[in-house]
Tab-separated table of C-alpha atoms in Angstrom:
chain	number	residue	atom	x	y	z
A	1	MET	CA	13.560	-13.643	34.468
A	2	SER	CA	15.235	-11.075	32.212
A	3	HIS	CA	15.104	-7.363	32.786
A	4	ALA	CA	12.994	-7.071	29.626
A	5	MET	CA	10.472	-9.565	30.992
A	6	LYS	CA	10.083	-7.593	34.208
A	7	ARG	CA	9.091	-4.435	32.360
A	8	PRO	CA	6.172	-5.294	30.085
A	9	LEU	CA	5.353	-3.224	27.037
A	10	GLN	CA	2.538	-0.746	27.503
A	11	ILE	CA	0.670	0.528	24.470
A	12	LEU	CA	-0.889	3.985	24.540
A	13	HIS	CA	-4.108	4.064	22.560
A	14	ALA	CA	-4.825	7.667	21.663
A	15	ALA	CA	-3.997	11.264	22.495
A	16	GLY	CA	-3.995	11.443	26.277
A	17	GLY	CA	-4.096	7.651	26.431
A	18	ILE	CA	-7.888	7.552	26.020
A	19	PRO	CA	-9.395	5.683	23.082
A	20	GLN	CA	-11.512	7.968	20.928
A	21	TRP	CA	-13.607	5.166	19.493
A	22	GLN	CA	-13.047	1.433	19.587
A	23	GLY	CA	-15.861	0.455	17.251
A	24	ASP	CA	-15.499	-0.629	13.646
A	25	TYR	CA	-15.633	2.307	11.288
A	26	PHE	CA	-16.277	0.532	8.030
A	27	ASN	CA	-18.904	-1.948	7.049
A	28	GLU	CA	-17.339	-4.999	5.430
A	29	GLY	CA	-18.485	-5.498	1.858
A	30	ALA	CA	-20.323	-2.215	1.501
A	31	GLY	CA	-17.553	-0.124	3.012
A	32	ARG	CA	-14.020	0.721	1.982
A	33	ASP	CA	-14.227	0.246	-1.744
A	34	GLY	CA	-17.963	-0.074	-2.049
A	35	VAL	CA	-19.013	-2.443	-4.805
A	36	PHE	CA	-15.613	-2.487	-6.471
A	37	ASP	CA	-13.529	-5.639	-6.345
A	38	LYS	CA	-10.266	-3.890	-7.113
A	39	LEU	CA	-7.151	-4.672	-5.114
A	40	LYS	CA	-7.074	-2.684	-1.919
A	41	GLU	CA	-4.422	-0.135	-1.127
A	42	GLU	CA	-1.626	-0.995	1.252
A	43	CYS	CA	-0.419	1.583	3.788
A	44	GLY	CA	1.749	4.659	3.636
A	45	VAL	CA	4.416	6.009	5.992
A	46	PHE	CA	6.046	9.425	6.213
A	47	GLY	CA	8.810	10.631	8.534
A	48	VAL	CA	10.588	13.911	9.305
A	49	PHE	CA	13.727	14.664	11.292
A	50	GLY	CA	14.987	18.140	12.081
A	51	HIS	CA	12.200	20.460	10.942
A	52	PRO	CA	10.408	23.005	13.193
A	53	GLU	CA	7.062	22.193	11.549
A	54	ALA	CA	7.431	18.423	11.539
A	55	ALA	CA	3.753	17.748	12.254
A	56	SER	CA	2.490	19.983	9.442
A	57	LEU	CA	4.973	18.490	6.988
A	58	THR	CA	3.829	15.023	7.956
A	59	TYR	CA	0.201	16.047	7.527
A	60	TYR	CA	0.832	17.159	3.952
A	61	GLY	CA	3.018	14.139	3.286
A	62	LEU	CA	0.202	11.840	4.410
A	63	HIS	CA	-2.195	13.726	2.143
A	64	ALA	CA	0.036	12.793	-0.780
A	65	LEU	CA	-0.042	9.156	0.338
A	66	GLN	CA	-3.793	9.052	0.996
A	67	HIS	CA	-4.348	6.691	-1.947
A	68	ARG	CA	-2.428	3.995	-0.023
A	69	GLY	CA	-4.939	3.853	2.815
A	70	GLN	CA	-8.152	5.619	3.793
A	71	GLU	CA	-9.266	3.878	6.980
A	72	SER	CA	-7.146	5.631	9.576
A	73	ALA	CA	-4.372	8.177	9.936
A	74	GLY	CA	-1.990	9.176	12.677
A	75	ILE	CA	1.004	11.324	13.549
A	76	CYS	CA	3.442	11.085	16.466
A	77	THR	CA	5.989	13.824	17.185
A	78	SER	CA	8.886	14.307	19.585
A	79	ASP	CA	10.387	17.537	20.900
A	80	GLY	CA	13.410	15.676	22.287
A	81	LYS	CA	11.808	15.196	25.700
A	82	LYS	CA	8.335	13.777	25.198
A	83	PHE	CA	5.927	12.472	22.589
A	84	ALA	CA	2.732	14.057	21.335
A	85	TYR	CA	0.439	12.035	19.119
A	86	HIS	CA	-3.001	11.824	17.610
A	87	ARG	CA	-4.708	9.064	15.645
A	88	GLY	CA	-8.187	8.642	14.277
A	89	MET	CA	-10.402	6.746	11.882
A	90	GLY	CA	-10.965	8.234	8.457
A	91	LEU	CA	-9.101	10.361	5.944
A	92	VAL	CA	-6.186	12.603	6.887
A	93	LYS	CA	-8.297	15.757	6.546
A	94	GLU	CA	-10.966	14.211	8.786
A	95	VAL	CA	-8.573	13.074	11.505
A	96	PHE	CA	-6.564	16.311	11.847
A	97	ASP	CA	-7.485	19.953	12.232
A	98	ASN	CA	-5.411	23.004	13.148
A	99	ASP	CA	-5.792	22.392	16.876
A	100	HIS	CA	-4.516	18.830	16.539
A	101	LEU	CA	-1.497	19.933	14.525
A	102	ARG	CA	-0.664	22.750	16.959
A	103	SER	CA	-0.675	20.229	19.791
A	104	LEU	CA	1.899	18.053	18.032
A	105	ALA	CA	5.059	19.907	19.006
A	106	GLY	CA	8.495	18.770	17.977
A	107	THR	CA	11.032	18.598	15.178
A	108	ILE	CA	10.763	14.828	14.648
A	109	ALA	CA	7.639	13.061	13.427
A	110	ILE	CA	6.320	9.882	11.883
A	111	GLY	CA	2.929	9.461	10.255
A	112	HIS	CA	0.802	6.695	8.805
A	113	VAL	CA	-2.223	6.119	6.605
A	114	ARG	CA	-3.732	2.676	6.872
A	115	TYR	CA	-5.794	0.195	4.991
A	116	SER	CA	-6.340	-2.875	7.141
A	117	THR	CA	-6.280	-6.440	5.924
A	118	SER	CA	-4.674	-8.653	8.553
A	119	GLY	CA	-5.706	-6.409	11.425
A	120	GLU	CA	-9.200	-5.215	12.215
A	121	SER	CA	-10.401	-1.773	11.175
A	122	LYS	CA	-10.574	-0.020	14.526
A	123	LEU	CA	-8.766	2.732	16.383
A	124	ALA	CA	-6.660	0.373	18.471
A	125	ASN	CA	-4.893	-0.717	15.271
A	126	ALA	CA	-4.429	2.802	13.886
A	127	GLN	CA	-0.788	3.811	13.582
A	128	PRO	CA	1.706	4.976	14.618
A	129	LEU	CA	1.482	2.639	17.582
A	130	VAL	CA	2.931	4.337	20.657
A	131	PHE	CA	4.500	2.403	23.519
A	132	LYS	CA	6.127	2.819	26.916
A	133	TYR	CA	8.966	0.439	27.680
A	134	ARG	CA	12.068	0.303	29.838
A	135	GLU	CA	14.133	2.631	27.628
A	136	GLY	CA	11.378	5.226	27.280
A	137	ASP	CA	8.862	6.179	24.598
A	138	LEU	CA	8.695	4.300	21.319
A	139	ALA	CA	6.465	4.811	18.260
A	140	ILE	CA	6.282	2.552	15.213
A	141	ALA	CA	4.655	2.872	11.805
A	142	THR	CA	4.941	0.360	8.993
A	143	ASN	CA	3.808	-0.478	5.488
A	144	GLY	CA	3.740	-4.181	4.719
A	145	ASN	CA	2.944	-7.562	6.176
A	146	LEU	CA	4.880	-10.103	8.223
A	147	VAL	CA	4.294	-13.685	7.116
A	148	ASN	CA	5.553	-15.153	10.398
A	149	ALA	CA	3.840	-12.676	12.753
A	150	GLY	CA	1.270	-15.237	13.885
A	151	LYS	CA	3.849	-17.757	15.058
A	152	ILE	CA	5.934	-15.099	16.811
A	153	ARG	CA	2.839	-13.735	18.502
A	154	GLU	CA	1.879	-17.192	19.809
A	155	THR	CA	5.381	-17.688	21.205
A	156	LEU	CA	5.408	-14.277	22.893
A	157	GLU	CA	1.967	-14.817	24.411
A	158	ARG	CA	3.086	-18.139	25.886
A	159	GLN	CA	6.014	-16.277	27.414
A	160	GLY	CA	3.755	-13.700	29.032
A	161	SER	CA	3.405	-10.881	26.506
A	162	ILE	CA	-0.006	-9.226	26.432
A	163	PHE	CA	-1.146	-7.848	23.069
A	164	GLN	CA	-3.620	-5.025	22.821
A	165	THR	CA	-3.991	-4.860	19.042
A	166	THR	CA	-4.310	-7.348	16.180
A	167	SER	CA	-1.604	-5.567	14.197
A	168	ASP	CA	1.640	-7.172	13.037
A	169	THR	CA	3.387	-3.977	14.084
A	170	GLU	CA	2.849	-4.697	17.762
A	171	VAL	CA	4.738	-7.972	17.332
A	172	VAL	CA	7.846	-6.005	16.373
A	173	ALA	CA	7.369	-3.653	19.319
A	174	HIS	CA	7.309	-6.604	21.726
A	175	LEU	CA	10.459	-8.027	20.141
A	176	ILE	CA	12.190	-4.667	20.609
A	177	ALA	CA	11.046	-4.428	24.229
A	178	ARG	CA	12.270	-7.941	25.040
A	179	SER	CA	15.710	-7.405	23.553
A	180	GLN	CA	18.667	-7.602	25.945
A	181	HIS	CA	20.250	-4.655	24.109
A	182	ASN	CA	19.895	-1.350	25.889
A	183	ASP	CA	20.829	0.462	22.680
A	184	ILE	CA	17.600	1.018	20.718
A	185	VAL	CA	19.295	0.633	17.342
A	186	GLU	CA	20.665	-2.786	18.242
A	187	ALA	CA	17.294	-3.781	19.713
A	188	VAL	CA	15.526	-2.811	16.461
A	189	LYS	CA	18.059	-4.771	14.412
A	190	GLU	CA	17.548	-7.850	16.581
A	191	ALA	CA	13.789	-7.575	16.238
A	192	LEU	CA	13.845	-7.152	12.459
A	193	ARG	CA	16.103	-10.160	12.022
A	194	GLN	CA	13.349	-12.313	13.528
A	195	VAL	CA	10.550	-11.243	11.190
A	196	GLN	CA	9.908	-12.269	7.611
A	197	GLY	CA	7.845	-10.629	4.924
A	198	ALA	CA	7.509	-7.226	3.342
A	199	PHE	CA	7.945	-4.094	5.403
A	200	ALA	CA	9.033	-0.480	5.462
A	201	PHE	CA	9.422	0.517	9.126
A	202	LEU	CA	9.698	3.898	10.804
A	203	VAL	CA	10.678	3.792	14.489
A	204	LEU	CA	10.657	6.971	16.588
A	205	THR	CA	12.280	7.565	19.961
A	206	ARG	CA	12.584	10.872	21.797
A	207	ASN	CA	15.703	11.806	19.831
A	208	LYS	CA	16.072	9.309	16.992
A	209	LEU	CA	14.338	8.361	13.777
A	210	ILE	CA	15.066	4.844	12.481
A	211	ALA	CA	14.007	3.584	9.052
A	212	ALA	CA	14.329	0.033	7.727
A	213	LEU	CA	13.365	-1.883	4.594
A	214	ASP	CA	12.852	-5.642	4.309
A	215	ARG	CA	15.546	-7.923	2.879
A	216	HIS	CA	13.948	-8.108	-0.570
A	217	GLY	CA	12.811	-4.492	-0.853
A	218	LEU	CA	9.244	-5.576	-1.547
A	219	ARG	CA	7.797	-2.242	-0.464
A	220	PRO	CA	8.850	1.147	-1.863
A	221	PHE	CA	10.695	3.417	0.595
A	222	SER	CA	12.632	6.582	-0.196
A	223	LEU	CA	14.862	9.120	1.543
A	224	GLY	CA	14.627	12.831	0.810
A	225	LYS	CA	15.714	16.195	2.172
A	226	LEU	CA	14.065	19.532	2.827
A	227	GLY	CA	16.760	22.058	3.636
A	228	ASP	CA	18.696	20.496	6.497
A	229	ALA	CA	15.820	18.211	7.450
A	230	TYR	CA	15.566	14.551	6.424
A	231	ILE	CA	12.299	13.105	5.170
A	232	LEU	CA	11.241	9.525	4.441
A	233	ALA	CA	8.195	8.360	2.525
A	234	SER	CA	6.541	5.368	0.919
A	235	GLU	CA	6.421	7.276	-2.373
A	236	THR	CA	8.420	10.144	-3.847
A	237	CYS	CA	5.257	12.105	-4.693
A	238	ALA	CA	5.152	13.041	-0.994
A	239	PHE	CA	8.513	14.818	-1.330
A	240	ASP	CA	7.117	16.999	-4.119
A	241	THR	CA	4.064	17.843	-2.015
A	242	VAL	CA	6.130	19.183	0.906
A	243	GLY	CA	8.756	20.880	-1.281
A	244	GLY	CA	11.484	18.327	-0.586
A	245	THR	CA	13.947	16.645	-2.904
A	246	TYR	CA	14.514	12.961	-3.520
A	247	VAL	CA	17.887	11.594	-2.406
A	248	ARG	CA	17.648	7.828	-2.969
A	249	ASP	CA	15.681	4.659	-2.317
A	250	LEU	CA	16.518	2.525	0.683
A	251	SER	CA	18.173	-0.746	-0.255
A	252	PRO	CA	16.908	-4.159	0.920
A	253	GLY	CA	18.026	-4.971	4.462
A	254	GLU	CA	19.135	-1.389	5.063
A	255	LEU	CA	18.603	0.501	8.312
A	256	LEU	CA	19.040	4.273	8.593
A	257	VAL	CA	19.541	6.081	11.892
A	258	ILE	CA	18.960	9.823	12.026
A	259	ASP	CA	19.776	11.777	15.181
A	260	GLU	CA	21.560	14.946	16.295
A	261	ASN	CA	24.761	13.583	14.729
A	262	GLY	CA	23.160	13.338	11.306
A	263	LEU	CA	22.393	10.344	9.098
A	264	ARG	CA	24.074	6.989	9.667
A	265	GLU	CA	23.735	4.162	7.144
A	266	ASP	CA	23.604	0.683	8.635
A	267	ARG	CA	22.118	-2.757	7.981
A	268	PHE	CA	20.070	-5.236	9.992
A	269	ALA	CA	20.427	-7.983	7.344
A	270	GLU	CA	22.286	-8.742	4.156
A	271	MET	CA	20.595	-7.732	0.938
A	272	GLU	CA	18.772	-10.604	-0.740
A	273	LYS	CA	17.428	-10.758	-4.289
A	274	ARG	CA	15.545	-7.542	-4.986
A	275	ALA	CA	11.870	-8.250	-5.546
A	276	ILE	CA	9.877	-5.034	-5.442
A	277	CYS	CA	6.133	-5.518	-5.819
A	278	SER	CA	5.152	-5.331	-9.496
A	279	MET	CA	1.676	-4.076	-8.538
A	280	GLU	CA	3.252	-0.832	-7.333
A	281	TYR	CA	4.073	-0.083	-10.967
A	282	ILE	CA	0.811	-1.483	-12.326
A	283	TYR	CA	-1.703	-0.088	-9.871
A	284	PHE	CA	-0.800	1.186	-6.413
A	285	ALA	CA	1.708	4.013	-6.740
A	286	ARG	CA	0.731	7.470	-7.912
A	287	PRO	CA	1.685	8.278	-11.519
A	288	ASP	CA	3.950	11.120	-10.380
A	289	SER	CA	6.006	8.856	-8.123
A	290	ASP	CA	9.310	7.252	-9.045
A	291	ILE	CA	10.282	3.816	-7.718
A	292	ASP	CA	13.929	2.895	-8.083
A	293	ALA	CA	14.337	5.800	-10.543
A	294	ILE	CA	11.502	4.505	-12.771
A	295	ASN	CA	8.592	6.889	-13.236
A	296	ILE	CA	5.215	5.228	-12.699
A	297	HIS	CA	3.372	7.160	-15.427
A	298	SER	CA	6.058	6.334	-17.991
A	299	ALA	CA	6.074	2.651	-17.030
A	300	ARG	CA	2.294	2.457	-17.386
A	301	LYS	CA	2.410	4.157	-20.776
A	302	ARG	CA	4.893	1.513	-21.908
A	303	MET	CA	2.522	-1.171	-20.626
A	304	GLY	CA	-0.169	0.305	-22.845
A	305	ARG	CA	2.148	0.471	-25.837
A	306	LEU	CA	3.281	-3.135	-25.454
A	307	LEU	CA	-0.312	-4.232	-24.856
A	308	ALA	CA	-1.235	-2.617	-28.183
A	309	MET	CA	1.662	-4.365	-29.933
A	310	GLU	CA	0.617	-7.718	-28.495
A	311	SER	CA	-3.136	-7.387	-28.982
A	312	PHE	CA	-4.127	-4.812	-31.605
A	313	VAL	CA	-7.831	-4.553	-32.302
A	314	ASP	CA	-9.537	-2.300	-34.832
A	315	ALA	CA	-11.632	0.192	-32.867
A	316	ASP	CA	-12.866	3.783	-32.807
A	317	VAL	CA	-11.891	4.961	-29.346
A	318	VAL	CA	-9.608	4.007	-26.450
A	319	THR	CA	-10.551	4.754	-22.849
A	320	GLY	CA	-9.036	3.849	-19.502
A	321	VAL	CA	-10.672	2.953	-16.207
A	322	PRO	CA	-9.663	5.892	-13.986
A	323	ASP	CA	-7.272	6.526	-12.461
A	324	SER	CA	-4.593	3.848	-12.548
A	325	SER	CA	-5.278	2.827	-16.144
A	326	THR	CA	-5.272	6.288	-17.712
A	327	SER	CA	-1.544	6.272	-18.448
A	328	ALA	CA	-1.707	2.820	-20.061
A	329	ALA	CA	-4.710	3.870	-22.159
A	330	ILE	CA	-2.746	6.862	-23.460
A	331	GLY	CA	0.130	4.553	-24.381
A	332	PHE	CA	-2.228	2.139	-26.155
A	333	ALA	CA	-3.797	4.993	-28.111
A	334	GLU	CA	-0.437	6.460	-29.116
A	335	GLN	CA	0.813	3.087	-30.336
A	336	THR	CA	-2.304	2.256	-32.372
A	337	GLY	CA	-3.312	5.721	-33.557
A	338	ILE	CA	-6.813	5.139	-32.187
A	339	PRO	CA	-8.037	8.317	-30.435
A	340	TYR	CA	-7.897	8.372	-26.641
A	341	GLU	CA	-11.027	9.748	-25.017
A	342	LEU	CA	-12.440	10.117	-21.519
A	343	GLY	CA	-15.091	7.510	-22.026
A	344	LEU	CA	-15.322	6.833	-18.292
A	345	ILE	CA	-15.486	9.540	-15.643
A	346	LYS	CA	-14.819	8.935	-11.955
A	347	ASN	CA	-17.037	10.618	-9.384
A	348	ARG	CA	-14.538	11.889	-6.824
A	349	TYR	CA	-17.125	12.874	-4.242
A	350	THR	CA	-18.876	9.606	-3.493
A	351	GLY	CA	-16.936	9.222	-0.266
A	352	ARG	CA	-17.068	5.944	1.589
A	353	THR	CA	-20.120	3.773	2.116
A	354	PHE	CA	-21.418	3.464	5.672
A	355	ILE	CA	-24.618	1.559	4.967
A	356	GLU	CA	-25.264	-1.945	3.748
A	357	PRO	CA	-27.364	-1.483	0.593
A	358	SER	CA	-29.662	-4.093	-0.832
A	359	GLN	CA	-28.187	-6.432	-3.439
A	360	GLU	CA	-30.146	-4.604	-6.136
A	361	LEU	CA	-28.676	-1.276	-5.116
A	362	ARG	CA	-25.222	-2.805	-4.769
A	363	GLU	CA	-25.393	-3.974	-8.386
A	364	GLN	CA	-26.113	-0.404	-9.431
A	365	GLY	CA	-23.461	1.028	-7.132
A	366	VAL	CA	-20.766	1.146	-9.787
A	367	LYS	CA	-22.649	4.082	-11.290
A	368	MET	CA	-21.972	6.052	-8.120
A	369	LYS	CA	-18.256	5.849	-8.803
A	370	LEU	CA	-18.064	5.704	-12.598
A	371	SER	CA	-20.089	7.239	-15.388
A	372	ALA	CA	-19.804	6.501	-19.091
A	373	VAL	CA	-19.730	9.522	-21.395
A	374	ARG	CA	-22.491	8.646	-23.840
A	375	LYS	CA	-21.460	11.099	-26.553
A	376	VAL	CA	-17.959	9.600	-26.562
A	377	VAL	CA	-18.845	5.887	-26.705
A	378	GLU	CA	-22.261	5.795	-28.360
A	379	GLY	CA	-22.148	3.868	-31.621
A	380	LYS	CA	-18.406	3.253	-31.209
A	381	ARG	CA	-16.114	0.253	-30.976
A	382	VAL	CA	-14.454	0.874	-27.607
A	383	VAL	CA	-11.156	-0.445	-26.257
A	384	MET	CA	-11.360	-0.368	-22.456
A	385	ILE	CA	-7.974	-0.473	-20.687
A	386	ASP	CA	-7.773	-1.651	-17.078
A	387	ASP	CA	-4.892	-2.577	-14.776
A	388	SER	CA	-6.123	-5.988	-13.596
A	389	ILE	CA	-9.085	-8.308	-13.177
A	390	VAL	CA	-9.544	-9.694	-9.676
A	391	ARG	CA	-12.945	-11.341	-9.192
A	392	GLY	CA	-14.346	-10.057	-12.467
A	393	THR	CA	-17.466	-8.445	-11.032
A	394	THR	CA	-16.273	-4.881	-11.527
A	395	SER	CA	-15.117	-5.568	-15.084
A	396	LEU	CA	-18.549	-6.942	-15.914
A	397	ARG	CA	-20.265	-3.870	-14.509
A	398	ILE	CA	-18.005	-1.455	-16.388
A	399	VAL	CA	-18.413	-3.312	-19.676
A	400	ASN	CA	-22.168	-3.232	-19.205
A	401	LEU	CA	-21.977	0.456	-18.298
A	402	LEU	CA	-20.323	1.167	-21.651
A	403	ARG	CA	-22.866	-0.960	-23.491
A	404	GLU	CA	-25.758	0.840	-21.774
A	405	ALA	CA	-24.216	4.112	-22.966
A	406	GLY	CA	-24.445	2.853	-26.547
A	407	ALA	CA	-21.046	1.250	-27.260
A	408	ASN	CA	-21.355	-1.159	-30.198
A	409	GLU	CA	-18.343	-3.235	-29.123
A	410	VAL	CA	-16.266	-3.345	-25.938
A	411	HIS	CA	-12.775	-4.834	-26.190
A	412	VAL	CA	-11.049	-5.222	-22.821
A	413	ARG	CA	-7.274	-4.989	-22.555
A	414	ILE	CA	-5.531	-5.602	-19.222
A	415	CYS	CA	-2.047	-4.158	-18.677
A	416	SER	CA	-0.903	-7.032	-16.444
A	417	PRO	CA	-0.911	-10.831	-16.729
A	418	PRO	CA	-3.831	-12.830	-15.255
A	419	PHE	CA	-3.973	-12.453	-11.464
A	420	LEU	CA	-3.702	-16.090	-10.365
A	421	ASN	CA	-2.360	-16.074	-6.808
A	422	PRO	CA	-3.019	-14.148	-3.584
A	423	CYS	CA	-0.427	-11.772	-2.178
A	424	PHE	CA	0.914	-12.242	1.350
A	425	TYR	CA	3.117	-9.150	1.501
A	426	GLY	CA	0.775	-6.251	2.184
A	427	ILE	CA	-1.826	-6.185	-0.586
A	428	ASP	CA	-5.357	-7.149	0.313
A	429	THR	CA	-6.286	-9.823	-2.220
A	430	PRO	CA	-9.041	-12.425	-2.197
A	431	THR	CA	-8.267	-16.072	-1.636
A	432	ARG	CA	-7.073	-18.059	-4.650
A	433	LYS	CA	-10.497	-19.626	-5.191
A	434	GLU	CA	-12.041	-16.138	-5.451
A	435	LEU	CA	-9.591	-14.982	-8.136
A	436	ILE	CA	-11.400	-15.479	-11.426
A	437	ALA	CA	-8.215	-16.173	-13.414
A	438	SER	CA	-7.278	-19.062	-11.124
A	439	SER	CA	-10.256	-21.126	-12.265
A	440	LYS	CA	-11.263	-19.751	-15.683
A	441	SER	CA	-9.510	-19.510	-19.034
A	442	VAL	CA	-9.145	-16.157	-20.789
A	443	GLU	CA	-12.083	-17.082	-23.044
A	444	GLU	CA	-14.218	-17.997	-20.035
A	445	ILE	CA	-13.314	-14.702	-18.361
A	446	ARG	CA	-14.230	-12.845	-21.566
A	447	GLN	CA	-17.651	-14.429	-21.495
A	448	ALA	CA	-18.057	-13.746	-17.786
A	449	ILE	CA	-17.374	-10.025	-18.183
A	450	ASN	CA	-19.463	-9.717	-21.378
A	451	ALA	CA	-16.583	-8.358	-23.500
A	452	ASP	CA	-16.216	-8.765	-27.266
A	453	SER	CA	-12.544	-9.609	-26.787
A	454	LEU	CA	-10.105	-9.848	-23.889
A	455	TYR	CA	-6.325	-9.844	-23.704
A	456	PHE	CA	-3.865	-9.739	-20.786
A	457	LEU	CA	-0.381	-8.271	-21.156
A	458	SER	CA	2.224	-11.024	-21.173
A	459	LYS	CA	4.596	-11.377	-18.257
A	460	GLN	CA	7.551	-10.556	-20.510
A	461	GLY	CA	5.707	-7.523	-21.787
A	462	LEU	CA	5.163	-6.368	-18.205
A	463	LEU	CA	8.835	-6.808	-17.343
A	464	ASP	CA	9.924	-4.964	-20.484
A	465	ALA	CA	7.467	-2.126	-19.798
A	466	ILE	CA	8.611	-1.580	-16.231
A	467	GLY	CA	12.223	-1.673	-17.349
A	468	ARG	CA	13.713	-3.819	-14.638
A	469	ALA	CA	15.867	-6.798	-15.556
A	470	HIS	CA	13.909	-9.574	-13.873
A	471	GLY	CA	16.120	-12.037	-12.028
A	472	GLU	CA	18.991	-9.664	-11.255
A	473	TRP	CA	19.393	-9.211	-7.518
A	474	ASN	CA	19.285	-5.419	-7.608
A	475	ARG	CA	16.580	-4.873	-10.244
A	476	GLY	CA	14.125	-7.719	-9.776
A	477	LEU	CA	10.371	-7.721	-9.345
A	478	CYS	CA	7.987	-9.785	-7.262
A	479	THR	CA	5.567	-11.365	-9.744
A	480	ALA	CA	4.152	-14.022	-7.404
A	481	CYS	CA	0.564	-12.948	-8.065
A	482	PHE	CA	1.106	-13.922	-11.720
A	483	ASP	CA	3.517	-16.875	-11.533
A	484	ASN	CA	3.399	-18.254	-7.942
A	485	ASP	CA	7.095	-17.434	-7.447
A	486	TYR	CA	7.038	-16.041	-3.893
A	487	PRO	CA	10.375	-14.457	-2.892
A	488	VAL	CA	9.643	-14.959	0.824
A	489	PRO	CA	8.257	-18.413	1.712
A	490	VAL	CA	4.801	-18.293	3.278
A	491	GLY	CA	3.622	-20.569	6.058
A	492	GLU	CA	0.760	-23.022	6.052
A	493	GLU	CA	-1.504	-20.484	7.719
A	494	HIS	CA	-1.328	-18.437	4.508
A	495	ALA	CA	-1.785	-21.328	2.089
A	496	SER	CA	-5.316	-20.404	1.019
A	497	ALA	CA	-5.733	-16.965	2.516
A	498	GLY	CA	-5.413	-13.419	1.312
A	499	CYS	CA	-2.908	-11.135	2.955
A	500	GLY	CA	-2.614	-8.207	5.255
A	501	CYS	CA	-1.164	-4.775	5.670
A	502	ASP	CA	-0.470	-3.334	9.062
């Protein structure tokens, strides 16, 4: 039996090693996103090396990434000798207070905000996951999903590994712990070479911070600086929040090691064809973020402009479904000369739903999150811009909301192609049979959502708007949800499923 096998991995569940709460926090269906059928956020990671207020910086960085996950949050710090960590269910501001942050001493930190899809929504799966193994303390946080995690997990369990979470991230931790390499960097490389999928990893030891991006660069991941300190984040908007500056994006297959000797650039795998998730540009990322030097707000405005060029309709007012479609609506309005107005207002204080309402109340629930401005849309021909149509139920409710407010016509324009296929790389999507575009024509969808007209941006229009040369290894996009062209092959266990982010 190997040395690694003799020293099993031990996961530490919460501050002090005592679980705060193991129960589910959200009610499926009613919880998370309430009645909306929009795509769910992924996860967000943030790391700091070499700053005296690492925990506070990470707290603010996670605030900036809150849109990527609202179910749990966590921070782990190191002072060079020992770890301090705290995780909890809920928003960043709900999980941490001043006492928590003061207890997180150290100049190195990693943090995580989570939306679960492949793992259950409970504290045991909240990240960063913190472990004890033969080489000392280890903490891991990741954004993404491993398509072969299930098979690896089965193999490890047959060989004696005991898992204490349902998270893909723990699979990587076990692979690291079982490595014959005593050097943590080499052990991480070995582990990452065995996994497939989309991931942006942060690995923390007592004196090192390791960052790695998957071979295709499916997830966004950027390096920044704040004075002499290094910072890493899922989106560049987090750098602006903490006063840092953007340095560059990580490249596919790259591994960075930051320690007392500075930053070392390395690789765990050769770069494969770049295929960053197109939905980051369409929906997920904040408008003030840049991905691969492309500003999200500008890309979405171009989507709106090209959508207008492809599908002009004579109307009186243009409005966007807040917030991800606002930029595209502005672009559509500028291109057509039709005035842009705030025809839909988002209620930012609805919070999350903890009760299971009746079906009747659920049908009315969209009004809790969105309100139509009657004086803007009444008696008008309205162009409603949205980023995507998933099941179609939300689109129907919003169209009806505008009609109830007096809109004479509602023309729906979607700034992405029809969503035909589930994602397996870290976006929570329904199964293929639940995606309305997979079984209905555009005309049938138009009828289903009660719109006067409906048009989806063409795939070429999307590629032109984002500004990446599709097909080139260093500037490509993953468009599998639109064209079934998956850059990383998925196993049979994913054939009809959605996906997961851990």
